[in-house]
mmCIF file of C-alpha atoms in Angstrom:
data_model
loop_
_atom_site.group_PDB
_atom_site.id
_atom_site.type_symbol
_atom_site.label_atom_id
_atom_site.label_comp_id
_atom_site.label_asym_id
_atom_site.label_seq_id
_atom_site.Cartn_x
_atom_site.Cartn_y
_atom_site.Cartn_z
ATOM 1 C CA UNK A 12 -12.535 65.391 -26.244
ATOM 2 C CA UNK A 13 -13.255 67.488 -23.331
ATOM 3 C CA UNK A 14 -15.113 63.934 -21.581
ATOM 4 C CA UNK A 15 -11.646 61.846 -22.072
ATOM 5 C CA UNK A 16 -9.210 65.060 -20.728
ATOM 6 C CA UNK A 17 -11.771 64.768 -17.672
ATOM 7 C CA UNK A 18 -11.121 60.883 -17.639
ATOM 8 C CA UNK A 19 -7.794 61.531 -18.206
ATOM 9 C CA UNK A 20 -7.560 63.813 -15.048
ATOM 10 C CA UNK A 21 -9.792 61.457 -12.882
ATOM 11 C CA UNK A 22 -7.990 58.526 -13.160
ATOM 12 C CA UNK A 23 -4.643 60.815 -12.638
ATOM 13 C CA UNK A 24 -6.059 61.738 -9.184
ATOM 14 C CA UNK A 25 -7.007 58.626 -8.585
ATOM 15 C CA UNK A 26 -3.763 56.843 -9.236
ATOM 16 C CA UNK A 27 -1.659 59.685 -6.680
ATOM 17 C CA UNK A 28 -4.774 59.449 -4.010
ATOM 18 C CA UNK A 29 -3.795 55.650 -3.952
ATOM 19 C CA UNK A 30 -0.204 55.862 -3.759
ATOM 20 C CA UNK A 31 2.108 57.149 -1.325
ATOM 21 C CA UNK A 32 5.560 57.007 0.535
ATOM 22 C CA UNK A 33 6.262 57.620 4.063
ATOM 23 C CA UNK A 34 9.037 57.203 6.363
ATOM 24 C CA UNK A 35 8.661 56.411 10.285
ATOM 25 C CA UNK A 36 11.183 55.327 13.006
ATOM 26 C CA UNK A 37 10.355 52.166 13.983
ATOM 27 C CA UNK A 38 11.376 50.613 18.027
ATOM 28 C CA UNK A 39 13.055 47.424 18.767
ATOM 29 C CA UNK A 40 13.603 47.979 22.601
ATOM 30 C CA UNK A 41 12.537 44.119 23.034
ATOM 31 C CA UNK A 42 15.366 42.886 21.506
ATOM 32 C CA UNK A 43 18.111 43.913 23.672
ATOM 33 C CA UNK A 44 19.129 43.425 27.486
ATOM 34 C CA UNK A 45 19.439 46.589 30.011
ATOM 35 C CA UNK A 46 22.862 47.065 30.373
ATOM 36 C CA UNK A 47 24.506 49.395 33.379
ATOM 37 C CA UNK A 48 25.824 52.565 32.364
ATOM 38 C CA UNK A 49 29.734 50.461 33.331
ATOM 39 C CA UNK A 50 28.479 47.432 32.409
ATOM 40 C CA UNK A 51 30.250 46.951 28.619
ATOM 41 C CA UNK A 52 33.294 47.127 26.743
ATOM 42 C CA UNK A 53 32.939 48.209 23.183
ATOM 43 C CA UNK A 54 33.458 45.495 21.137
ATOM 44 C CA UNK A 55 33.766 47.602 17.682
ATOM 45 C CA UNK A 56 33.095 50.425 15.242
ATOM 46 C CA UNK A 57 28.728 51.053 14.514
ATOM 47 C CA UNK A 58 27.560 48.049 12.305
ATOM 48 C CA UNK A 59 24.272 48.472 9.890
ATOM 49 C CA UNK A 60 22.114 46.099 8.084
ATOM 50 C CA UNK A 61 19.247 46.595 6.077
ATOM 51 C CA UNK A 62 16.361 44.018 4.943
ATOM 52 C CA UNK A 63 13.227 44.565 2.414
ATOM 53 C CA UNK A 64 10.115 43.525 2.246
ATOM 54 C CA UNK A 65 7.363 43.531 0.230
ATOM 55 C CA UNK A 66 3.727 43.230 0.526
ATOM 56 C CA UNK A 67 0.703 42.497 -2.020
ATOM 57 C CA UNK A 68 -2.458 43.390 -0.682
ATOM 58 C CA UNK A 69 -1.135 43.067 2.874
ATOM 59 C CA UNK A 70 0.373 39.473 2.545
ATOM 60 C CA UNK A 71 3.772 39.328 3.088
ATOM 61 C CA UNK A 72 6.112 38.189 -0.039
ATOM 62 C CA UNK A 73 9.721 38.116 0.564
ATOM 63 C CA UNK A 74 10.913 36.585 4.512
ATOM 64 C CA UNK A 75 8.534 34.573 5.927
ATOM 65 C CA UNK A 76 10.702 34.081 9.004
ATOM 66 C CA UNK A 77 9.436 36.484 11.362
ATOM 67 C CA UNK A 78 10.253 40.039 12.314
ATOM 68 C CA UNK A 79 12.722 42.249 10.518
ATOM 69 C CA UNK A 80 13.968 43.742 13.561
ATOM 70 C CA UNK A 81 14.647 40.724 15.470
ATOM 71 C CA UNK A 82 16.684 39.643 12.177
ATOM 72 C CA UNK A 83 18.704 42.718 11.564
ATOM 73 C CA UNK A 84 19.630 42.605 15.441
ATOM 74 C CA UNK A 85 20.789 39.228 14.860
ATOM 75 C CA UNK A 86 23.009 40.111 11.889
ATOM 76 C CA UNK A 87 24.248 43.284 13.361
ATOM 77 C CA UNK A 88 25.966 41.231 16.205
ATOM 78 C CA UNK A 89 26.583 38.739 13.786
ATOM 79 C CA UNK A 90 29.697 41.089 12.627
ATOM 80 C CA UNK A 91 31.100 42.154 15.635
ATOM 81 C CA UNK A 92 32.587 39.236 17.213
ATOM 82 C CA UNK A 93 32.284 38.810 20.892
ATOM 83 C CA UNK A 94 29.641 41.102 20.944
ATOM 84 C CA UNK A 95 26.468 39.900 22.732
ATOM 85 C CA UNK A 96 24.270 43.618 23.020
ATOM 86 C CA UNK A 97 23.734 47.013 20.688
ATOM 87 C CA UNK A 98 23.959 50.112 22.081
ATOM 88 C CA UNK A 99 22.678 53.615 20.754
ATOM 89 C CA UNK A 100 20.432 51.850 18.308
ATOM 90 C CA UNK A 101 17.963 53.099 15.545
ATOM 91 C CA UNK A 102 15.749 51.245 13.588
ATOM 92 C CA UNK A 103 14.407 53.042 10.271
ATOM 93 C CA UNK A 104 11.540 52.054 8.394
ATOM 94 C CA UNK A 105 10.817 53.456 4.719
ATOM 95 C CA UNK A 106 8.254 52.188 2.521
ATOM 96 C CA UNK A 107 6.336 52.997 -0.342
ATOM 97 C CA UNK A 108 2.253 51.966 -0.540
ATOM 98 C CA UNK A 109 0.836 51.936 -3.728
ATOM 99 C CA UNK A 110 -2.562 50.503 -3.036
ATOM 100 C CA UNK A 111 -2.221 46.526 -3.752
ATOM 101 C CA UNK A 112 1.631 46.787 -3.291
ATOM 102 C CA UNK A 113 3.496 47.646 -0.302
ATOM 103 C CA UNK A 114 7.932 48.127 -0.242
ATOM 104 C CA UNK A 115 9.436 48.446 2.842
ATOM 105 C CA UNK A 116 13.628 48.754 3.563
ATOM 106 C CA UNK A 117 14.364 48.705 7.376
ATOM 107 C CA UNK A 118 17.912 49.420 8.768
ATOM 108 C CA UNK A 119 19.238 49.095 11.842
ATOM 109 C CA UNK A 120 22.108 50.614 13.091
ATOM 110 C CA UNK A 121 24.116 50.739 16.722
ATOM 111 C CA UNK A 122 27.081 49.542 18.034
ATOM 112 C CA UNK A 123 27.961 46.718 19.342
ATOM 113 C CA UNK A 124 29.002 45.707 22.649
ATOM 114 C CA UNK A 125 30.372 43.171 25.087
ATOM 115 C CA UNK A 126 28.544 42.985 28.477
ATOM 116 C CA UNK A 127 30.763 42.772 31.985
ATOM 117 C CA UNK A 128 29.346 39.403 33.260
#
């Protein structure tokens, strides 16, 4: 009895020691142009999008196409017409890493803008 509460306990540890779920700000400072301090018009309100992915033993499983970031940028523009730019942007990153299994949510959020050409 004593051996399988001891099992028990082990495998308990075990199971927490391999699992976790952390939260870190992620940069996208590639993926937009330097833009003067006069140099925009506001095109609208902050947008946000947010994208998952999931990974089994480090092999990603859900989009394929390339990096998050680069995608959420792409779709954050995508709904403010006319607007070509993000300003005051953030990019969280939360996940969850169980040992074989990887979650990850990113969102980006900024607003867009319209640079003076």
């Amino acid at each position: 009895m004593k051996l399988k509460v001891l099992a028990g306990a082990a495998i308990a540890a075990a199971a927490v020691a391999m699992s976790g779920c952390m939260m870190y700000p992620g940069v996208i400072q590639d993926k937009s142009k330097p833009i003067d301090q006069n140099g925009y018009t506001v095109v609208g309100p902050e947008v946000s999008s947010t994208e998952f992915q999931a990974h089994v033993f480090g092999f990603a499983l859900s989009d394929l196409r390339g990096s998050p970031s680069r995608r959420l940028y792409k779709q954050c523009l995508g709904q403010a017409p006319g607007s070509d730019a993000l300003i005051e942007y953030a990019l969280d990153t939360k996940g969850v890493n169980l040992s074989w299994l990887g979650l990850q949510w990113f969102t980006l959020t900024g607003t867009p803008v319209k640079t003076n050409k």
